[in-house]
Amino acid sequence: MSEKKEWPLWEVFIRGQHGMSHRHVGSLHASDNEMAMKNARDVYTRRNEGVSIWVVEAKHITASSPSEKGPMFDPAKDKVYRHPTFYDLPDEAGNM
Amino acid sequence: MYAQLVKSTGKNVQSLEEMSPQERAFQERIDRGEKIEPKEWMPDAYRKNLIRQIGQHAHSEVVGQLPEGNWITRAPTLERKANLLAKVQDEAGHGLYLYCAAETLGVSRDELYEMLHSGKMKYSSIFNYPTLTWADMGAVGWLVDGAAIMNQVPLQRTSFGPYARAMVRICKEESFHQRQGFQIMMVMANGTKEQKRMAQDALNRFWGPALMMFGPSDKDSVHSAQSMAWKIKMNTNDELRQKFVDETVPQAEYLGLKVPDDNLKFNEETEHYEFTQPDWDEFYDVLKGNGPCNHERLETRKKAWDEGAWVRDAMMAHAEKKAARKQAAE
Amino acid sequence: MNALFEFLLRQGDNVLVLGHRTSEWCGTAPALEEDIALANTALDLIGQTKLWLEYAAEVEGEGRSANDLAFLRDAYDFRNVLMLETPNEDYGRTLMRQFLFDAFQVHWLTALTDSKDSRISEIAMKSVKEAQYHLERSRDTIIALGDGTELSNKKMQAALDYLWPYAREIMLVDDVDEAMHKDGIAPLPSEILAPWDALVKSTMRDAYLTIPDSNFVHKGGRTGQRHTEHLGHMLATMQVLQRSYPGATW
């Protein structure tokens, strides 16, 4: 007999009707991946929200650390040349 | 509200000058409207308060299944049965989302259940009232969900990210609940003599308890200031109660029902209704465990939890065996 | 006797009674996820009930509605099989009952999609997708609970032992079935026995459960001849408002 053990936590990602990427919608508990998939279907698609589900056990997710927020994300802030609006073009050039 | 009397662990609200640099940076982020995320630094009292508040909110959803669940097997038509079941199912879902939000603060769902069952954590007083006729399904949806929505809509902007996101999902789903209830009331209020009587009786019994849902008056609510500074409480109890009365009284008139308050009157100057405060002695009695259904509600939850233990254990044991078999085969 | 009406009542009453039993769990399942899943199953079944009973009421042609049929008939006019009116008892028995029904229903509804009666094939087409998911879930749960712990295995075996004598009533054949078969409306329920048996056997093997060595079958539900005592209590609860306030609108 197993000890009193809580069902692990799973993160649920759903792709909606319109072909967008899977999006994190929430979490749930389940004993294994197959139950997690079914539970995700029952909990998170009751209102016809999705056409595809991913479930990942929460402990397998590697998350960026909040204390490294500066070095992780600040360097991208001044790379404005990655955005289309950085480049001024005359109207005559047409849509680009 | 669903978290009516969350005891604050913080003392008085500190001014920015009194705070440590870390606390000040934290408070300034909240003041700027930034979201606090689970792994970020937060004052211990903020974490503890949130666990209590979200936990209480989650418990309220789950215990809140019971008064309405009481009528699922007696719903008068197939359509009503489906609507009510879908609504009560949503409450289970809302409990689930909220427990998950609380879990990001380092407490497990089982631990939260434990605290509910032992009486260490509370749930909203409203669910300790009985549902006696079918009209109560109308009154609960109209008044109880109406009051809940009033509190939950602003909480979508609360400072703690997982809580705010859970509230967004909950508010989206909950929009049909109050309408479902009001529509039942409409049918009853326009129905037979007996149905009208049930509708009025339901309003009589749920009016006071619904007003209590917002918690004690601001002058008696010692924990509000810190929670509001932290943006885990967005409005004062009295503000929300007033808003609820202002919106609900005309709806009762539309239904042709009488709000059970002889002192109720519209003040032309303030443009608000004046109303009698609910019976606060009764409120504290209910919180202490002396409400009409405290015993039944908690026992039902405990029994469900205890009787489900073998199922939860077996599912887990099977998952472990399956994993072991798979490993052995590789 | 209107054979088509009888046939439709059998379909509708099965899902009505099981949907009602399943809805009794609301708020008290072993975990929130299970609570939500059970409610989904119950909602599917209530939805199917409406489709079957609406059609039954039309076929009867006496001006009754689906709700009249559900809420104003007495026990002897119900045509569900006995297994579905047995009490929930515990989670194990509830899921075992669900599985034994789903294992029939998926094959049955699949066959009904070919019905010559277009209304029936439409209802079957909608319902079979729901039944397939119910089966997937109930089968996996049976296997998990049978395999899980010593205690859970014992409980699941007890559930199977209790339900076994009821399980095959749904595949008995009488005049109604012969008439439906002759008209190309439905296959004989007995045709489902072989695939049902295979599915039940393989599932019980995976769940470490032993199928009782008995061919006895309780009957009387699908003919209405003799229901269990449980149905009367269920109806007393379910029908209370319609019975107490005749003619009221809800």
PDB file of N, CA, C and O in Angstrom, chain B residues 88-156:
ATOM      1  N   VAL B  88     -23.160  24.188 -10.668  1.00  0.00           N
ATOM      2  CA  VAL B  88     -22.477  23.655  -9.494  1.00  0.00           C
ATOM      3  C   VAL B  88     -21.127  23.055  -9.898  1.00  0.00           C
ATOM      4  O   VAL B  88     -20.144  23.142  -9.165  1.00  0.00           O
ATOM      5  N   GLN B  89     -21.092  22.484 -11.094  1.00  0.00           N
ATOM      6  CA  GLN B  89     -19.820  21.975 -11.606  1.00  0.00           C
ATOM      7  C   GLN B  89     -18.809  23.116 -11.761  1.00  0.00           C
ATOM      8  O   GLN B  89     -17.630  22.965 -11.438  1.00  0.00           O
ATOM      9  N   ASP B  90     -19.269  24.253 -12.247  1.00  0.00           N
ATOM     10  CA  ASP B  90     -18.380  25.415 -12.359  1.00  0.00           C
ATOM     11  C   ASP B  90     -17.770  25.765 -11.005  1.00  0.00           C
ATOM     12  O   ASP B  90     -16.616  26.155 -10.909  1.00  0.00           O
ATOM     13  N   GLU B  91     -18.574  25.650  -9.953  1.00  0.00           N
ATOM     14  CA  GLU B  91     -18.058  25.984  -8.623  1.00  0.00           C
ATOM     15  C   GLU B  91     -16.913  25.051  -8.240  1.00  0.00           C
ATOM     16  O   GLU B  91     -15.908  25.483  -7.674  1.00  0.00           O
ATOM     17  N   ALA B  92     -17.056  23.776  -8.570  1.00  0.00           N
ATOM     18  CA  ALA B  92     -15.940  22.846  -8.341  1.00  0.00           C
ATOM     19  C   ALA B  92     -14.722  23.317  -9.129  1.00  0.00           C
ATOM     20  O   ALA B  92     -13.598  23.332  -8.623  1.00  0.00           O
ATOM     21  N   GLY B  93     -14.953  23.734 -10.370  1.00  0.00           N
ATOM     22  CA  GLY B  93     -13.862  24.234 -11.198  1.00  0.00           C
ATOM     23  C   GLY B  93     -13.204  25.462 -10.580  1.00  0.00           C
ATOM     24  O   GLY B  93     -11.988  25.567 -10.517  1.00  0.00           O
ATOM     25  N   HIS B  94     -14.027  26.367 -10.057  1.00  0.00           N
ATOM     26  CA  HIS B  94     -13.481  27.578  -9.453  1.00  0.00           C
ATOM     27  C   HIS B  94     -12.675  27.244  -8.207  1.00  0.00           C
ATOM     28  O   HIS B  94     -11.617  27.819  -7.969  1.00  0.00           O
ATOM     29  N   GLY B  95     -13.165  26.313  -7.432  1.00  0.00           N
ATOM     30  CA  GLY B  95     -12.394  25.839  -6.283  1.00  0.00           C
ATOM     31  C   GLY B  95     -11.050  25.310  -6.753  1.00  0.00           C
ATOM     32  O   GLY B  95      -9.999  25.650  -6.199  1.00  0.00           O
ATOM     33  N   LEU B  96     -11.093  24.528  -7.811  1.00  0.00           N
ATOM     34  CA  LEU B  96      -9.854  23.938  -8.345  1.00  0.00           C
ATOM     35  C   LEU B  96      -8.872  25.025  -8.780  1.00  0.00           C
ATOM     36  O   LEU B  96      -7.695  24.997  -8.426  1.00  0.00           O
ATOM     37  N   TYR B  97      -9.333  26.015  -9.539  1.00  0.00           N
ATOM     38  CA  TYR B  97      -8.422  27.083  -9.989  1.00  0.00           C
ATOM     39  C   TYR B  97      -7.795  27.798  -8.783  1.00  0.00           C
ATOM     40  O   TYR B  97      -6.621  28.137  -8.778  1.00  0.00           O
ATOM     41  N   LEU B  98      -8.635  28.056  -7.776  1.00  0.00           N
ATOM     42  CA  LEU B  98      -8.153  28.827  -6.629  1.00  0.00           C
ATOM     43  C   LEU B  98      -7.170  28.023  -5.778  1.00  0.00           C
ATOM     44  O   LEU B  98      -6.170  28.563  -5.314  1.00  0.00           O
ATOM     45  N   TYR B  99      -7.464  26.742  -5.588  1.00  0.00           N
ATOM     46  CA  TYR B  99      -6.492  25.922  -4.854  1.00  0.00           C
ATOM     47  C   TYR B  99      -5.151  25.931  -5.578  1.00  0.00           C
ATOM     48  O   TYR B  99      -4.096  26.037  -4.960  1.00  0.00           O
ATOM     49  N   CYS B 100      -5.198  25.833  -6.911  1.00  0.00           N
ATOM     50  CA  CYS B 100      -3.948  25.849  -7.671  1.00  0.00           C
ATOM     51  C   CYS B 100      -3.213  27.181  -7.480  1.00  0.00           C
ATOM     52  O   CYS B 100      -1.991  27.210  -7.372  1.00  0.00           O
ATOM     53  N   ALA B 101      -3.965  28.276  -7.432  1.00  0.00           N
ATOM     54  CA  ALA B 101      -3.329  29.586  -7.210  1.00  0.00           C
ATOM     55  C   ALA B 101      -2.683  29.616  -5.831  1.00  0.00           C
ATOM     56  O   ALA B 101      -1.563  30.103  -5.663  1.00  0.00           O
ATOM     57  N   ALA B 102      -3.371  29.068  -4.827  1.00  0.00           N
ATOM     58  CA  ALA B 102      -2.809  29.041  -3.471  1.00  0.00           C
ATOM     59  C   ALA B 102      -1.567  28.162  -3.428  1.00  0.00           C
ATOM     60  O   ALA B 102      -0.595  28.462  -2.728  1.00  0.00           O
ATOM     61  N   GLU B 103      -1.590  27.096  -4.214  1.00  0.00           N
ATOM     62  CA  GLU B 103      -0.463  26.169  -4.198  1.00  0.00           C
ATOM     63  C   GLU B 103       0.830  26.811  -4.663  1.00  0.00           C
ATOM     64  O   GLU B 103       1.907  26.382  -4.270  1.00  0.00           O
ATOM     65  N   THR B 104       0.731  27.830  -5.517  1.00  0.00           N
ATOM     66  CA  THR B 104       1.952  28.489  -5.977  1.00  0.00           C
ATOM     67  C   THR B 104       2.641  29.231  -4.832  1.00  0.00           C
ATOM     68  O   THR B 104       3.762  29.666  -4.958  1.00  0.00           O
ATOM     69  N   LEU B 105       1.946  29.373  -3.697  1.00  0.00           N
ATOM     70  CA  LEU B 105       2.538  30.062  -2.546  1.00  0.00           C
ATOM     71  C   LEU B 105       3.175  29.066  -1.571  1.00  0.00           C
ATOM     72  O   LEU B 105       3.584  29.438  -0.479  1.00  0.00           O
ATOM     73  N   GLY B 106       3.206  27.802  -1.966  1.00  0.00           N
ATOM     74  CA  GLY B 106       3.919  26.834  -1.152  1.00  0.00           C
ATOM     75  C   GLY B 106       3.064  26.072  -0.156  1.00  0.00           C
ATOM     76  O   GLY B 106       3.562  25.604   0.861  1.00  0.00           O
ATOM     77  N   VAL B 107       1.787  25.944  -0.429  1.00  0.00           N
ATOM     78  CA  VAL B 107       0.948  25.123   0.426  1.00  0.00           C
ATOM     79  C   VAL B 107       0.234  24.146  -0.507  1.00  0.00           C
ATOM     80  O   VAL B 107      -0.122  24.509  -1.622  1.00  0.00           O
ATOM     81  N   SER B 108       0.069  22.905  -0.091  1.00  0.00           N
ATOM     82  CA  SER B 108      -0.549  21.938  -1.005  1.00  0.00           C
ATOM     83  C   SER B 108      -2.061  21.921  -0.833  1.00  0.00           C
ATOM     84  O   SER B 108      -2.585  22.361   0.185  1.00  0.00           O
ATOM     85  N   ARG B 109      -2.748  21.386  -1.834  1.00  0.00           N
ATOM     86  CA  ARG B 109      -4.207  21.334  -1.762  1.00  0.00           C
ATOM     87  C   ARG B 109      -4.654  20.461  -0.586  1.00  0.00           C
ATOM     88  O   ARG B 109      -5.597  20.801   0.116  1.00  0.00           O
ATOM     89  N   ASP B 110      -3.953  19.353  -0.388  1.00  0.00           N
ATOM     90  CA  ASP B 110      -4.324  18.477   0.726  1.00  0.00           C
ATOM     91  C   ASP B 110      -4.155  19.188   2.070  1.00  0.00           C
ATOM     92  O   ASP B 110      -4.945  18.998   2.986  1.00  0.00           O
ATOM     93  N   GLU B 111      -3.099  19.997   2.171  1.00  0.00           N
ATOM     94  CA  GLU B 111      -2.905  20.762   3.418  1.00  0.00           C
ATOM     95  C   GLU B 111      -4.041  21.745   3.637  1.00  0.00           C
ATOM     96  O   GLU B 111      -4.521  21.933   4.756  1.00  0.00           O
ATOM     97  N   LEU B 112      -4.478  22.360   2.552  1.00  0.00           N
ATOM     98  CA  LEU B 112      -5.588  23.317   2.671  1.00  0.00           C
ATOM     99  C   LEU B 112      -6.870  22.593   3.088  1.00  0.00           C
ATOM    100  O   LEU B 112      -7.619  23.069   3.945  1.00  0.00           O
ATOM    101  N   TYR B 113      -7.109  21.427   2.494  1.00  0.00           N
ATOM    102  CA  TYR B 113      -8.277  20.626   2.884  1.00  0.00           C
ATOM    103  C   TYR B 113      -8.224  20.288   4.371  1.00  0.00           C
ATOM    104  O   TYR B 113      -9.213  20.370   5.087  1.00  0.00           O
ATOM    105  N   GLU B 114      -7.026  19.869   4.763  1.00  0.00           N
ATOM    106  CA  GLU B 114      -6.802  19.518   6.170  1.00  0.00           C
ATOM    107  C   GLU B 114      -7.250  20.657   7.083  1.00  0.00           C
ATOM    108  O   GLU B 114      -7.930  20.449   8.080  1.00  0.00           O
ATOM    109  N   MET B 115      -6.859  21.868   6.706  1.00  0.00           N
ATOM    110  CA  MET B 115      -7.182  23.042   7.530  1.00  0.00           C
ATOM    111  C   MET B 115      -8.676  23.346   7.500  1.00  0.00           C
ATOM    112  O   MET B 115      -9.246  23.793   8.486  1.00  0.00           O
ATOM    113  N   LEU B 116      -9.310  23.084   6.376  1.00  0.00           N
ATOM    114  CA  LEU B 116     -10.768  23.258   6.303  1.00  0.00           C
ATOM    115  C   LEU B 116     -11.445  22.252   7.234  1.00  0.00           C
ATOM    116  O   LEU B 116     -12.314  22.609   8.038  1.00  0.00           O
ATOM    117  N   HIS B 117     -11.020  21.008   7.126  1.00  0.00           N
ATOM    118  CA  HIS B 117     -11.681  19.942   7.888  1.00  0.00           C
ATOM    119  C   HIS B 117     -11.475  20.087   9.389  1.00  0.00           C
ATOM    120  O   HIS B 117     -12.322  19.706  10.186  1.00  0.00           O
ATOM    121  N   SER B 118     -10.322  20.624   9.769  1.00  0.00           N
ATOM    122  CA  SER B 118     -10.063  20.765  11.203  1.00  0.00           C
ATOM    123  C   SER B 118     -10.669  22.057  11.748  1.00  0.00           C
ATOM    124  O   SER B 118     -10.592  22.319  12.941  1.00  0.00           O
ATOM    125  N   GLY B 119     -11.239  22.862  10.879  1.00  0.00           N
ATOM    126  CA  GLY B 119     -11.836  24.110  11.330  1.00  0.00           C
ATOM    127  C   GLY B 119     -10.841  25.252  11.442  1.00  0.00           C
ATOM    128  O   GLY B 119     -11.199  26.351  11.860  1.00  0.00           O
ATOM    129  N   LYS B 120      -9.593  25.003  11.055  1.00  0.00           N
ATOM    130  CA  LYS B 120      -8.586  26.065  11.133  1.00  0.00           C
ATOM    131  C   LYS B 120      -8.819  27.140  10.076  1.00  0.00           C
ATOM    132  O   LYS B 120      -8.463  28.288  10.260  1.00  0.00           O
ATOM    133  N   MET B 121      -9.394  26.713   8.961  1.00  0.00           N
ATOM    134  CA  MET B 121      -9.726  27.690   7.922  1.00  0.00           C
ATOM    135  C   MET B 121     -11.237  27.722   7.729  1.00  0.00           C
ATOM    136  O   MET B 121     -11.910  26.716   7.898  1.00  0.00           O
ATOM    137  N   LYS B 122     -11.746  28.880   7.371  1.00  0.00           N
ATOM    138  CA  LYS B 122     -13.193  29.068   7.239  1.00  0.00           C
ATOM    139  C   LYS B 122     -13.608  29.131   5.771  1.00  0.00           C
ATOM    140  O   LYS B 122     -12.778  29.176   4.876  1.00  0.00           O
ATOM    141  N   TYR B 123     -14.896  29.180   5.573  1.00  0.00           N
ATOM    142  CA  TYR B 123     -15.467  29.443   4.257  1.00  0.00           C
ATOM    143  C   TYR B 123     -16.592  30.440   4.486  1.00  0.00           C
ATOM    144  O   TYR B 123     -16.954  30.731   5.629  1.00  0.00           O
ATOM    145  N   SER B 124     -17.155  30.967   3.418  1.00  0.00           N
ATOM    146  CA  SER B 124     -18.137  32.039   3.567  1.00  0.00           C
ATOM    147  C   SER B 124     -19.352  31.596   4.382  1.00  0.00           C
ATOM    148  O   SER B 124     -19.876  30.492   4.213  1.00  0.00           O
ATOM    149  N   SER B 125     -19.807  32.497   5.243  1.00  0.00           N
ATOM    150  CA  SER B 125     -20.943  32.211   6.124  1.00  0.00           C
ATOM    151  C   SER B 125     -22.202  31.859   5.343  1.00  0.00           C
ATOM    152  O   SER B 125     -23.048  31.107   5.814  1.00  0.00           O
ATOM    153  N   ILE B 126     -22.314  32.354   4.123  1.00  0.00           N
ATOM    154  CA  ILE B 126     -23.558  32.196   3.362  1.00  0.00           C
ATOM    155  C   ILE B 126     -23.906  30.724   3.129  1.00  0.00           C
ATOM    156  O   ILE B 126     -25.077  30.365   3.025  1.00  0.00           O
ATOM    157  N   PHE B 127     -22.891  29.887   3.050  1.00  0.00           N
ATOM    158  CA  PHE B 127     -23.159  28.491   2.709  1.00  0.00           C
ATOM    159  C   PHE B 127     -23.584  27.656   3.904  1.00  0.00           C
ATOM    160  O   PHE B 127     -23.787  26.457   3.799  1.00  0.00           O
ATOM    161  N   ASN B 128     -23.707  28.316   5.043  1.00  0.00           N
ATOM    162  CA  ASN B 128     -24.231  27.629   6.217  1.00  0.00           C
ATOM    163  C   ASN B 128     -25.733  27.820   6.368  1.00  0.00           C
ATOM    164  O   ASN B 128     -26.301  27.495   7.406  1.00  0.00           O
ATOM    165  N   TYR B 129     -26.350  28.359   5.323  1.00  0.00           N
ATOM    166  CA  TYR B 129     -27.806  28.495   5.336  1.00  0.00           C
ATOM    167  C   TYR B 129     -28.425  27.405   4.462  1.00  0.00           C
ATOM    168  O   TYR B 129     -27.856  27.033   3.432  1.00  0.00           O
ATOM    169  N   PRO B 130     -29.593  26.924   4.863  1.00  0.00           N
ATOM    170  CA  PRO B 130     -30.209  25.819   4.117  1.00  0.00           C
ATOM    171  C   PRO B 130     -30.915  26.295   2.853  1.00  0.00           C
ATOM    172  O   PRO B 130     -31.347  27.439   2.772  1.00  0.00           O
ATOM    173  N   THR B 131     -31.014  25.418   1.866  1.00  0.00           N
ATOM    174  CA  THR B 131     -31.836  25.691   0.685  1.00  0.00           C
ATOM    175  C   THR B 131     -33.100  24.844   0.815  1.00  0.00           C
ATOM    176  O   THR B 131     -33.050  23.624   0.780  1.00  0.00           O
ATOM    177  N   LEU B 132     -34.228  25.511   0.981  1.00  0.00           N
ATOM    178  CA  LEU B 132     -35.448  24.799   1.390  1.00  0.00           C
ATOM    179  C   LEU B 132     -36.470  24.586   0.286  1.00  0.00           C
ATOM    180  O   LEU B 132     -37.285  23.674   0.374  1.00  0.00           O
ATOM    181  N   THR B 133     -36.465  25.462  -0.711  1.00  0.00           N
ATOM    182  CA  THR B 133     -37.402  25.267  -1.827  1.00  0.00           C
ATOM    183  C   THR B 133     -36.652  25.516  -3.126  1.00  0.00           C
ATOM    184  O   THR B 133     -35.518  26.015  -3.117  1.00  0.00           O
ATOM    185  N   TRP B 134     -37.320  25.197  -4.224  1.00  0.00           N
ATOM    186  CA  TRP B 134     -36.682  25.421  -5.528  1.00  0.00           C
ATOM    187  C   TRP B 134     -36.390  26.905  -5.754  1.00  0.00           C
ATOM    188  O   TRP B 134     -35.418  27.268  -6.422  1.00  0.00           O
ATOM    189  N   ALA B 135     -37.187  27.777  -5.153  1.00  0.00           N
ATOM    190  CA  ALA B 135     -36.934  29.214  -5.329  1.00  0.00           C
ATOM    191  C   ALA B 135     -35.572  29.603  -4.758  1.00  0.00           C
ATOM    192  O   ALA B 135     -34.977  30.598  -5.182  1.00  0.00           O
ATOM    193  N   ASP B 136     -35.069  28.818  -3.820  1.00  0.00           N
ATOM    194  CA  ASP B 136     -33.748  29.114  -3.269  1.00  0.00           C
ATOM    195  C   ASP B 136     -32.661  29.000  -4.340  1.00  0.00           C
ATOM    196  O   ASP B 136     -31.623  29.657  -4.254  1.00  0.00           O
ATOM    197  N   MET B 137     -32.899  28.147  -5.348  1.00  0.00           N
ATOM    198  CA  MET B 137     -31.929  28.071  -6.456  1.00  0.00           C
ATOM    199  C   MET B 137     -31.917  29.393  -7.216  1.00  0.00           C
ATOM    200  O   MET B 137     -30.879  29.834  -7.703  1.00  0.00           O
ATOM    201  N   GLY B 138     -33.081  30.020  -7.292  1.00  0.00           N
ATOM    202  CA  GLY B 138     -33.145  31.339  -7.896  1.00  0.00           C
ATOM    203  C   GLY B 138     -32.461  32.372  -7.021  1.00  0.00           C
ATOM    204  O   GLY B 138     -31.619  33.147  -7.481  1.00  0.00           O
ATOM    205  N   ALA B 139     -32.813  32.361  -5.732  1.00  0.00           N
ATOM    206  CA  ALA B 139     -32.276  33.375  -4.819  1.00  0.00           C
ATOM    207  C   ALA B 139     -30.761  33.261  -4.678  1.00  0.00           C
ATOM    208  O   ALA B 139     -30.052  34.266  -4.634  1.00  0.00           O
ATOM    209  N   VAL B 140     -30.256  32.034  -4.622  1.00  0.00           N
ATOM    210  CA  VAL B 140     -28.811  31.858  -4.475  1.00  0.00           C
ATOM    211  C   VAL B 140     -28.096  32.402  -5.713  1.00  0.00           C
ATOM    212  O   VAL B 140     -27.116  33.135  -5.615  1.00  0.00           O
ATOM    213  N   GLY B 141     -28.607  32.060  -6.891  1.00  0.00           N
ATOM    214  CA  GLY B 141     -27.965  32.551  -8.108  1.00  0.00           C
ATOM    215  C   GLY B 141     -28.035  34.064  -8.196  1.00  0.00           C
ATOM    216  O   GLY B 141     -27.050  34.742  -8.470  1.00  0.00           O
ATOM    217  N   TRP B 142     -29.196  34.587  -7.928  1.00  0.00           N
ATOM    218  CA  TRP B 142     -29.411  36.033  -8.045  1.00  0.00           C
ATOM    219  C   TRP B 142     -28.633  36.806  -6.976  1.00  0.00           C
ATOM    220  O   TRP B 142     -27.864  37.721  -7.290  1.00  0.00           O
ATOM    221  N   LEU B 143     -28.833  36.446  -5.709  1.00  0.00           N
ATOM    222  CA  LEU B 143     -28.246  37.243  -4.624  1.00  0.00           C
ATOM    223  C   LEU B 143     -26.814  36.820  -4.277  1.00  0.00           C
ATOM    224  O   LEU B 143     -25.917  37.663  -4.191  1.00  0.00           O
ATOM    225  N   VAL B 144     -26.606  35.533  -4.080  1.00  0.00           N
ATOM    226  CA  VAL B 144     -25.291  35.080  -3.629  1.00  0.00           C
ATOM    227  C   VAL B 144     -24.267  35.240  -4.748  1.00  0.00           C
ATOM    228  O   VAL B 144     -23.183  35.785  -4.546  1.00  0.00           O
ATOM    229  N   ASP B 145     -24.615  34.783  -5.948  1.00  0.00           N
ATOM    230  CA  ASP B 145     -23.675  34.969  -7.050  1.00  0.00           C
ATOM    231  C   ASP B 145     -23.557  36.436  -7.415  1.00  0.00           C
ATOM    232  O   ASP B 145     -22.489  36.903  -7.792  1.00  0.00           O
ATOM    233  N   GLY B 146     -24.655  37.155  -7.273  1.00  0.00           N
ATOM    234  CA  GLY B 146     -24.609  38.588  -7.535  1.00  0.00           C
ATOM    235  C   GLY B 146     -23.621  39.277  -6.606  1.00  0.00           C
ATOM    236  O   GLY B 146     -22.797  40.093  -7.035  1.00  0.00           O
ATOM    237  N   ALA B 147     -23.688  38.937  -5.334  1.00  0.00           N
ATOM    238  CA  ALA B 147     -22.761  39.519  -4.358  1.00  0.00           C
ATOM    239  C   ALA B 147     -21.333  39.074  -4.650  1.00  0.00           C
ATOM    240  O   ALA B 147     -20.385  39.869  -4.574  1.00  0.00           O
ATOM    241  N   ALA B 148     -21.177  37.813  -5.010  1.00  0.00           N
ATOM    242  CA  ALA B 148     -19.833  37.287  -5.270  1.00  0.00           C
ATOM    243  C   ALA B 148     -19.202  38.004  -6.463  1.00  0.00           C
ATOM    244  O   ALA B 148     -18.041  38.406  -6.420  1.00  0.00           O
ATOM    245  N   ILE B 149     -19.990  38.178  -7.511  1.00  0.00           N
ATOM    246  CA  ILE B 149     -19.459  38.813  -8.719  1.00  0.00           C
ATOM    247  C   ILE B 149     -18.974  40.229  -8.410  1.00  0.00           C
ATOM    248  O   ILE B 149     -17.936  40.680  -8.870  1.00  0.00           O
ATOM    249  N   MET B 150     -19.740  40.912  -7.550  1.00  0.00           N
ATOM    250  CA  MET B 150     -19.401  42.282  -7.189  1.00  0.00           C
ATOM    251  C   MET B 150     -18.005  42.371  -6.572  1.00  0.00           C
ATOM    252  O   MET B 150     -17.281  43.335  -6.740  1.00  0.00           O
ATOM    253  N   ASN B 151     -17.634  41.330  -5.868  1.00  0.00           N
ATOM    254  CA  ASN B 151     -16.338  41.284  -5.221  1.00  0.00           C
ATOM    255  C   ASN B 151     -15.264  40.752  -6.163  1.00  0.00           C
ATOM    256  O   ASN B 151     -14.111  41.172  -6.127  1.00  0.00           O
ATOM    257  N   GLN B 152     -15.676  39.851  -7.025  1.00  0.00           N
ATOM    258  CA  GLN B 152     -14.682  39.140  -7.824  1.00  0.00           C
ATOM    259  C   GLN B 152     -14.233  39.926  -9.052  1.00  0.00           C
ATOM    260  O   GLN B 152     -13.099  39.780  -9.484  1.00  0.00           O
ATOM    261  N   VAL B 153     -15.111  40.753  -9.567  1.00  0.00           N
ATOM    262  CA  VAL B 153     -14.718  41.530 -10.747  1.00  0.00           C
ATOM    263  C   VAL B 153     -13.505  42.414 -10.443  1.00  0.00           C
ATOM    264  O   VAL B 153     -12.503  42.354 -11.154  1.00  0.00           O
ATOM    265  N   PRO B 154     -13.534  43.211  -9.356  1.00  0.00           N
ATOM    266  CA  PRO B 154     -12.329  44.002  -9.064  1.00  0.00           C
ATOM    267  C   PRO B 154     -11.105  43.148  -8.718  1.00  0.00           C
ATOM    268  O   PRO B 154      -9.977  43.560  -8.960  1.00  0.00           O
ATOM    269  N   LEU B 155     -11.335  41.949  -8.185  1.00  0.00           N
ATOM    270  CA  LEU B 155     -10.194  41.103  -7.818  1.00  0.00           C
ATOM    271  C   LEU B 155      -9.406  40.599  -9.030  1.00  0.00           C
ATOM    272  O   LEU B 155      -8.315  40.057  -8.887  1.00  0.00           O
ATOM    273  N   GLN B 156      -9.966  40.789 -10.227  1.00  0.00           N
ATOM    274  CA  GLN B 156      -9.192  40.440 -11.420  1.00  0.00           C
ATOM    275  C   GLN B 156      -7.947  41.314 -11.526  1.00  0.00           C
ATOM    276  O   GLN B 156      -7.014  40.986 -12.224  1.00  0.00           O
TER     277      GLN B 156
END
